[in-house]
Short mmCIF file of C-alpha atoms in Angstrom, two decimals:
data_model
loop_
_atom_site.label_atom_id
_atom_site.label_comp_id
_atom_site.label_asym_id
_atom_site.label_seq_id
_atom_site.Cartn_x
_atom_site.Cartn_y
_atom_site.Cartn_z
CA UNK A 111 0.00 0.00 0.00
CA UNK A 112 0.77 3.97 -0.23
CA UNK A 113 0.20 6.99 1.31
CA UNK A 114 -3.45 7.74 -0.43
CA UNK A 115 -3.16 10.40 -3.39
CA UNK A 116 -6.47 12.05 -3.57
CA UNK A 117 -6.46 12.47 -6.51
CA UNK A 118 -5.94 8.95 -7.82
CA UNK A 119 -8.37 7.74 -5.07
CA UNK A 120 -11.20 9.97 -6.43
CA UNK A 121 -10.68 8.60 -10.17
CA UNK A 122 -10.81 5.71 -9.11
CA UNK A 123 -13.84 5.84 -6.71
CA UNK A 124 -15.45 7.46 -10.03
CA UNK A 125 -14.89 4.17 -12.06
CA UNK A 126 -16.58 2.04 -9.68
CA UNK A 127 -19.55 4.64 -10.08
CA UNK A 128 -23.31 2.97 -11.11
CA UNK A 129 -21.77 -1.09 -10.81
CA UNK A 130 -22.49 -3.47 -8.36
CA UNK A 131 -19.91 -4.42 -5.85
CA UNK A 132 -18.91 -5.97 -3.34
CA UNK A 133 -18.17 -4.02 0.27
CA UNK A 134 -15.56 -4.76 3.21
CA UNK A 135 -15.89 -1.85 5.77
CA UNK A 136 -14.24 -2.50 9.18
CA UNK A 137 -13.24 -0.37 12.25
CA UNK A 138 -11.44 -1.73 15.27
CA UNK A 139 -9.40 -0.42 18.42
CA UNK A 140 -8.11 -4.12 18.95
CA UNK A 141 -9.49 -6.90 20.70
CA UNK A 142 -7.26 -6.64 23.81
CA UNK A 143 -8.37 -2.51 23.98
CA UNK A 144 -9.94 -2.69 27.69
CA UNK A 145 -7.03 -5.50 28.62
CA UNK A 146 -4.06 -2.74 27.84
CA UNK A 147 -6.07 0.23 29.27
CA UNK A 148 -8.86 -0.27 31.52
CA UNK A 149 -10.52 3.42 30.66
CA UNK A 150 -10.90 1.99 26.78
CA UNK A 151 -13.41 -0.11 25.57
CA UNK A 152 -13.19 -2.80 22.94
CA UNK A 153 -15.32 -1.80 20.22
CA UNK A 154 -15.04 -2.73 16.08
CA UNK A 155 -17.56 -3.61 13.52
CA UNK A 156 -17.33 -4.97 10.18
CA UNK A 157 -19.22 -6.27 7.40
CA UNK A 158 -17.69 -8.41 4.75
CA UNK A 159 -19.46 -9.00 1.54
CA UNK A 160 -21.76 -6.46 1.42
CA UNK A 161 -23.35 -5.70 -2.23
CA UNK A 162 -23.81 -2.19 -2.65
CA UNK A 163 -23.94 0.60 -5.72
CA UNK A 164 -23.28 4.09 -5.38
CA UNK A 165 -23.64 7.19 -7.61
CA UNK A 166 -21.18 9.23 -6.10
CA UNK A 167 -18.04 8.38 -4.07
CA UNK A 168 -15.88 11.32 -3.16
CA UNK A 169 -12.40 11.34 -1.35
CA UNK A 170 -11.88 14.11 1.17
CA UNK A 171 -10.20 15.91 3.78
CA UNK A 172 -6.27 16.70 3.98
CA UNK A 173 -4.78 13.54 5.17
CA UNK A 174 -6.20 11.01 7.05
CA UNK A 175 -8.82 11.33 4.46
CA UNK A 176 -12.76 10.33 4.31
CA UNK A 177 -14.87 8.48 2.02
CA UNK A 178 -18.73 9.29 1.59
CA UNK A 179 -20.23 6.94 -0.82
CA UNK A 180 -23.92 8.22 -1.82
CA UNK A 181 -26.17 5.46 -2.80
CA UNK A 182 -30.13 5.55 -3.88
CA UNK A 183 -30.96 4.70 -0.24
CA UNK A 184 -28.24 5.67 2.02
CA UNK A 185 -24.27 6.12 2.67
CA UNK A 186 -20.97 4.44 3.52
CA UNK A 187 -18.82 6.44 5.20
CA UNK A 188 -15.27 5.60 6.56
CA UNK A 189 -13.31 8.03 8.24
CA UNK A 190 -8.90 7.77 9.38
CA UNK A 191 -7.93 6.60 5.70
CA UNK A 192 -4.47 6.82 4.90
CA UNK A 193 -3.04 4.18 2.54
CA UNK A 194 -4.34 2.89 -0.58
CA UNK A 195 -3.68 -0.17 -3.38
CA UNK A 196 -5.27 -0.63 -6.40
CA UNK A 197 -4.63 -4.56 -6.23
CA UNK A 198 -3.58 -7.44 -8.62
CA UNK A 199 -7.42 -8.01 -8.23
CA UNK A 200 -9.10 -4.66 -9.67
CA UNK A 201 -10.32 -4.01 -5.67
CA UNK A 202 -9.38 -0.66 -4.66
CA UNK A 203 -8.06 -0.93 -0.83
CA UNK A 204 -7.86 1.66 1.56
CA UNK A 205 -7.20 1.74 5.07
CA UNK A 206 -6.12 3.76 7.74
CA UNK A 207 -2.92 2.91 10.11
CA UNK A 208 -1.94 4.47 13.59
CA UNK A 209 1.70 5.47 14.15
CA UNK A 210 2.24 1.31 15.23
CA UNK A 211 1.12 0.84 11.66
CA UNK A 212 -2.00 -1.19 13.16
CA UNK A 213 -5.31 -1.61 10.93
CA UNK A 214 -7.90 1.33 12.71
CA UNK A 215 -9.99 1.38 9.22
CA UNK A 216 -10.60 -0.45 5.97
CA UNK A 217 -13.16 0.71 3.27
CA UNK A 218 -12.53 -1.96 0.22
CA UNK A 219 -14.65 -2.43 -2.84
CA UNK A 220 -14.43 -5.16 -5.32
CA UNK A 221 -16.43 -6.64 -8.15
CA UNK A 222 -16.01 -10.05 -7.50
CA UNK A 223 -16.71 -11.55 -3.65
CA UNK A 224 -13.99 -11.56 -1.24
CA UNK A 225 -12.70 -14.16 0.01
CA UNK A 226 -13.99 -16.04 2.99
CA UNK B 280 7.40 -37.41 28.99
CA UNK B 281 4.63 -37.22 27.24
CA UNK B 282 3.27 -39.49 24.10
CA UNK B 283 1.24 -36.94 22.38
CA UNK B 284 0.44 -33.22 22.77
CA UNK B 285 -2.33 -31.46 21.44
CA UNK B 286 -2.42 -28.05 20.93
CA UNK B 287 -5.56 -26.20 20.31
CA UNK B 288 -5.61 -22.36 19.66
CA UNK B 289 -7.73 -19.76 17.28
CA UNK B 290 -5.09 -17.37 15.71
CA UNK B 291 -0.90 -18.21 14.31
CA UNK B 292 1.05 -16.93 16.57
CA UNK B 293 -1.62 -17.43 19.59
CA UNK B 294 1.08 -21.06 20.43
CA UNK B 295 4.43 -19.35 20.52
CA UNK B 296 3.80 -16.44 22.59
CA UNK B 297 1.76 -18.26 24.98
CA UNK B 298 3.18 -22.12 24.76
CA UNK B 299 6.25 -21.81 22.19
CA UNK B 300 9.13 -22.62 25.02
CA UNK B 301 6.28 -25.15 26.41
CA UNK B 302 6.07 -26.79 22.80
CA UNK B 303 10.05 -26.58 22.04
CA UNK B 304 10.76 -28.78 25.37
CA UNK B 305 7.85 -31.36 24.26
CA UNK B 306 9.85 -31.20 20.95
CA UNK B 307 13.37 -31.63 22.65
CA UNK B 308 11.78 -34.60 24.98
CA UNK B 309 10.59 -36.23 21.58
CA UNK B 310 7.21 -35.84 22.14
CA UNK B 311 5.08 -35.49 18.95
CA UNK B 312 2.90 -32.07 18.66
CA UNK B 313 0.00 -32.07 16.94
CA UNK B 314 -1.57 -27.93 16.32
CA UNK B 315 -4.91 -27.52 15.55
CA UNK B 316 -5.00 -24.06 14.52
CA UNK B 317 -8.68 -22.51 14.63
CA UNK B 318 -8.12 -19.22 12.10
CA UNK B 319 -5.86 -17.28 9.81
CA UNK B 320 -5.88 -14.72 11.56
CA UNK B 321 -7.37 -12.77 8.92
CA UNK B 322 -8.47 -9.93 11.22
CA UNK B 323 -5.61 -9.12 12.68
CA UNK B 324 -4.78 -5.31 13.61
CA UNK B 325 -1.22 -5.63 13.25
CA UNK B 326 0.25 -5.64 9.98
CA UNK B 327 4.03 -5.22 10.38
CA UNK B 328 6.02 -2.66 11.34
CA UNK B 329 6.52 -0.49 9.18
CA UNK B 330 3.36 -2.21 7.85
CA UNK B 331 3.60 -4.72 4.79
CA UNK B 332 0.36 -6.28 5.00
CA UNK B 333 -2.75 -5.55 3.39
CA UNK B 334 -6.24 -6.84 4.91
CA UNK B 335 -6.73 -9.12 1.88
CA UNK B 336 -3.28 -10.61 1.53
CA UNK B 337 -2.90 -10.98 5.65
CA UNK B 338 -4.29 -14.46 5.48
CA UNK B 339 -2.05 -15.94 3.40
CA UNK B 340 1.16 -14.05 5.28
CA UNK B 341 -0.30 -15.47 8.21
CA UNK B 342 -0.32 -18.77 7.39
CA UNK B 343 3.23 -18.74 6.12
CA UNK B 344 4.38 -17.25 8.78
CA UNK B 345 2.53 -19.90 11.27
CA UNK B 346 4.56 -22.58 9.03
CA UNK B 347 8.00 -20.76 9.57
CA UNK B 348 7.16 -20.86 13.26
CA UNK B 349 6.38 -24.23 13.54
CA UNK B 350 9.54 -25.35 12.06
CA UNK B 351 11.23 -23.09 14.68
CA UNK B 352 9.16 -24.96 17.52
CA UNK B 353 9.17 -28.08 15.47
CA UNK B 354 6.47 -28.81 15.61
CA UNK B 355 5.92 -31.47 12.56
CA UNK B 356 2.05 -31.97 12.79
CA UNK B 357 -0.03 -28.51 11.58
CA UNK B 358 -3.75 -28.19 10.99
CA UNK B 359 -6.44 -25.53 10.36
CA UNK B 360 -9.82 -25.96 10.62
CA UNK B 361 -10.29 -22.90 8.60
CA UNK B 362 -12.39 -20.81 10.60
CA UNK B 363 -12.83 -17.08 10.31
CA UNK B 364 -10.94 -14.09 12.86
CA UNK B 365 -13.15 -12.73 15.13
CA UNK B 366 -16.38 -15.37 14.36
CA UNK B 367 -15.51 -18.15 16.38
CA UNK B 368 -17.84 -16.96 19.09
CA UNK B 369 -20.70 -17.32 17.02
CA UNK B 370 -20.13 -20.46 15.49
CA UNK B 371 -21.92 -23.50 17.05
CA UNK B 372 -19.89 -24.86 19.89
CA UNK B 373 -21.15 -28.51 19.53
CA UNK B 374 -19.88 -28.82 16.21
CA UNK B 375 -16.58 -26.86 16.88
CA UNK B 376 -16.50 -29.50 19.81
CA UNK B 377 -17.05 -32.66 17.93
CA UNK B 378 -13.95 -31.47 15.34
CA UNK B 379 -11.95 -31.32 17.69
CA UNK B 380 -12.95 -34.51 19.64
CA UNK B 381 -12.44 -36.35 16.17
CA UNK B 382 -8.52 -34.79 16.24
CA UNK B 383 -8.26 -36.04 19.88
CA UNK B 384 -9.77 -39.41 19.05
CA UNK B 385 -7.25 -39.78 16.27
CA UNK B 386 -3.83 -38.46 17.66
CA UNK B 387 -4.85 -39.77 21.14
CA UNK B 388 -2.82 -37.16 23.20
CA UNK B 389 -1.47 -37.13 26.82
CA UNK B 390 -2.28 -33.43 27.24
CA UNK B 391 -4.00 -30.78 25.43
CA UNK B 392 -2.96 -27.11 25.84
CA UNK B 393 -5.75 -24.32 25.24
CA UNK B 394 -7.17 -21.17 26.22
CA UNK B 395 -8.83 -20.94 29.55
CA UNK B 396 -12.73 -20.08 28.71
CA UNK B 397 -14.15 -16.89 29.97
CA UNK B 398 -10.48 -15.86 31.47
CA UNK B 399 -8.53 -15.76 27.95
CA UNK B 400 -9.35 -11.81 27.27
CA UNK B 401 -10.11 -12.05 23.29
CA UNK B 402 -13.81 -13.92 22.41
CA UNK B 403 -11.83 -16.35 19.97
CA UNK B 404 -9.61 -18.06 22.70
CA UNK B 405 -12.23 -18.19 25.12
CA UNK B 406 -14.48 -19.74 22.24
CA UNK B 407 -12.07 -22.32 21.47
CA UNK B 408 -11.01 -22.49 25.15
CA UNK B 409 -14.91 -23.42 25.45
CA UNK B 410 -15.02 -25.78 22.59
CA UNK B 411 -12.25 -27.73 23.45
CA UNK B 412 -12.95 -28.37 26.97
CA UNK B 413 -16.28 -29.45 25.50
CA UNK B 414 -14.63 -31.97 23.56
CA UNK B 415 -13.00 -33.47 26.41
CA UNK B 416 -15.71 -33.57 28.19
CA UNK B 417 -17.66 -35.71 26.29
CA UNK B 418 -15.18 -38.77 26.94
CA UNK B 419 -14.88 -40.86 29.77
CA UNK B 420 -13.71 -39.64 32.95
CA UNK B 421 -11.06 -41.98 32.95
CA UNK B 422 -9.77 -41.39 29.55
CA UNK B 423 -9.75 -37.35 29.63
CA UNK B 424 -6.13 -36.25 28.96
CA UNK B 425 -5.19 -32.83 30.94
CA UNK B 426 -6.54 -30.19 29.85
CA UNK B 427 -3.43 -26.73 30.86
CA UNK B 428 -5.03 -23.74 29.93
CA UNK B 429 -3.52 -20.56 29.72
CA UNK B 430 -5.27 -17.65 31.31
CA UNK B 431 -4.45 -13.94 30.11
CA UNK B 432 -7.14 -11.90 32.05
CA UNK B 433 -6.37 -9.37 34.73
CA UNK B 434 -8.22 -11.31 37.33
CA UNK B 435 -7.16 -14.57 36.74
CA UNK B 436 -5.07 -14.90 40.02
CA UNK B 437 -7.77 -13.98 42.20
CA UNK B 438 -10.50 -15.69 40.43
CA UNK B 439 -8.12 -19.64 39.79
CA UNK B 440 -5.60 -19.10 41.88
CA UNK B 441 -1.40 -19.56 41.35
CA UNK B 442 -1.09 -21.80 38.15
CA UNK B 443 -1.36 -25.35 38.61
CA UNK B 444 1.42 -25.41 36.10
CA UNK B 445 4.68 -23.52 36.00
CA UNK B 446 6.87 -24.67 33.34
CA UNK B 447 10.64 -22.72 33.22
CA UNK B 448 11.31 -22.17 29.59
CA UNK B 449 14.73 -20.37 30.20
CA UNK B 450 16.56 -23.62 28.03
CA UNK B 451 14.08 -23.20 24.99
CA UNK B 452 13.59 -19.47 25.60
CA UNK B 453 16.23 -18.43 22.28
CA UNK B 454 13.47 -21.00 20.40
CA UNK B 455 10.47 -19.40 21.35
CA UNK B 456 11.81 -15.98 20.20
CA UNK B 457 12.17 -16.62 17.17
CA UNK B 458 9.19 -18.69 16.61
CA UNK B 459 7.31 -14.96 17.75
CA UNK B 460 10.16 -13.30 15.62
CA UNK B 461 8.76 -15.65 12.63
CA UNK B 462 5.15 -14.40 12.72
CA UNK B 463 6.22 -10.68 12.14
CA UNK B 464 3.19 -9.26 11.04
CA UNK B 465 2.32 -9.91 14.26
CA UNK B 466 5.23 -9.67 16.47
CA UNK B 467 7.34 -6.76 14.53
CA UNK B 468 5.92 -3.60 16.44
CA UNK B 469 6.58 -5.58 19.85
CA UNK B 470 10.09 -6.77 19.36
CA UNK B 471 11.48 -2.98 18.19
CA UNK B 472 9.84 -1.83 21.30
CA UNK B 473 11.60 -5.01 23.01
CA UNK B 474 14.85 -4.13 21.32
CA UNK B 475 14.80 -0.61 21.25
CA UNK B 476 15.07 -0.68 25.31
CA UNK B 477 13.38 1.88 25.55
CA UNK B 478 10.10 1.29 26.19
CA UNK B 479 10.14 -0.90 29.39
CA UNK B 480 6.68 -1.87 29.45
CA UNK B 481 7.19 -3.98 25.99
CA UNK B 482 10.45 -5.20 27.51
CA UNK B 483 9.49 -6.52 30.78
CA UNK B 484 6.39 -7.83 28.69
CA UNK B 485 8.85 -9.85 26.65
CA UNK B 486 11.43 -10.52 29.54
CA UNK B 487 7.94 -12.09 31.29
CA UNK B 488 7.18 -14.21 28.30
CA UNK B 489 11.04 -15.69 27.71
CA UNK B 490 11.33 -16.87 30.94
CA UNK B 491 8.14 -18.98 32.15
CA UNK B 492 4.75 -20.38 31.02
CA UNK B 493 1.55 -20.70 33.18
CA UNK B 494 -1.00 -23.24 32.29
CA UNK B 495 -4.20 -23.88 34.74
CA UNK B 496 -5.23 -27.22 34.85
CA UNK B 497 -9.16 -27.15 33.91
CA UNK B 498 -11.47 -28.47 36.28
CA UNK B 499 -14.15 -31.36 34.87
CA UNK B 500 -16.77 -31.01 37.00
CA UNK B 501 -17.76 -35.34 36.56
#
């Protein structure tokens, strides 16, 4: 992965436009969170798989970046996003990484399912 | 000595920071190892440091990497059951139970080594921790091997007592650090804090884990 170009994000955001797709969204603080810190709490979601379609997908903000993803019924929105690949694949990664270089975000879109 | 150990643990990497200098002197002793290895670890929040890893490739780093280690630990006898990070909670415990009661029927082991349920801090340990002593539970008193569990939670002193267990890993110590040193997605951020000196929470973390492994022996209530 690299740092995210905005640019290049956003053109490629705008060729996924109008197709179906497949989603990966996660967030996550860790799963030992509370255990190194008792004030945290553990929290993450993610949802693997997810078909969606948007109309508009727009790359923002001045590093880490968001992604807003408009679709007829509702959004996606991931927030933290600082390194993206365009893989081997044709799925456009991104993901955000702490200083550690830990996984806090991943927004992923892909045309074909990922893998379980 | 042992004739057969069974380890059984959801994520590479999960058996040589909590049981690699445990597993090397099985190893040394001659004492086949079998590891049944619930996940890839696909989920993982660590990714190398600085980072190489992307979400999608991560399981198939993982599972390299949880080869290289267990030819560090020697451990000749590798298996996944090819569950999903972070799910194992919400699979069905009876079935996770009866896969792993075919592994013990077939390699017949003289002790298994797991995660203590409810006391092993991430959902997928305790999960397998769960499943496994499920499995042993459904043989015969007479014929259930040991179960040692480890037990990570802050409480686990006060709630099971000292370790029934205590095993002094100081002779395979070298061996367990680089079985942790081979799963360096994981293990990379850790070991420059470990080696840098300077932060001596990460050291005396890593100081803890060269030099002895706790195991709790489970409790079957019949």
């Amino acid at each position: 992965m690299e740092r995210i170009v905005k640019d290049q994000v956003q053109s490629e955001l705008d060729k996924y436009a109008n197709q179906d797709l497949y989603i990966h969204l996660e967030t996550t603080n860790g799963a030992y969170a509370t255990h190194n810190s008792e004030s945290k709490m553990n929290v993450g979601a993610y949802i693997r798989n997810g078909k969606i379609r948007y109309e508009r997908g727009v790359i923002t903000g001045n590093g880490p970046h968001r992604v807003g993803l408009k679709m007829e019924n509702g959004w996606v929105y991931a927030e933290g996003l600082t390194d993206w690949e365009l893989d081997s694949e044709g799925r456009l990664l991104l993901a955000g990484h702490d200083e550690l270089g830990r996984l806090a975000v991943a927004l992923e879109v892909s045309p074909q399912p990922f893998r379980m | 000595m042992e004739r057969h150990v069974l380890v059984v643990l959801p994520h590479p990497d999960d058996e040589s920071f909590g049981a690699g200098g445990t597993i090397a002197l099985h190893r040394q002793a001659g004492t086949p190892v079998t590891y049944l290895c619930g996940t890839l670890g696909q989920m993982g929040r660590n990714m190398g440091k600085p980072f190489f890893a992307t979400r999608e490739r991560l399981p198939d780093i993982r599972k390299s990497e949880l080869e290289a280690a267990c030819a560090v630990l020697d451990i000749q006898d590798l298996r996944f059951m090819g569950l999903r990070d972070k799910t194992v909670e919400f699979e069905d415990p009876e079935i996770l139970a009866n896969r792993i009661l075919a592994v013990i029927n077939e390699v017949n082991p003289t002790l298994i080594i797991t995660q203590y349920p409810g006391f092993a801090v991430h959902p997928d340990h305790n999960a397998m921790g769960h499943a496994t002593v499920l499995a042993v539970a459904k043989l015969p008193k007479e014929s259930r091997p040991p179960v040692h569990c480890m037990a990570m939670a802050r409480n686990r002193f006060d709630a099971l007592g000292r370790p029934d267990v205590v095993v002094d890993i100081t002779q395979t110590s070298k061996t367990k650090l680089n079985a942790i040193r081979a799963h360096r997605s994981q293990s990379e951020g850790l070991l420059q804090q470990f080696e840098s000196g300077q932060d001596m929470a990460a050291k005396r973390r890593v100081e803890q884990f060269l030099q002895q492994e706790m195991f709790w022996l489970y409790p079957f209530e019949d």
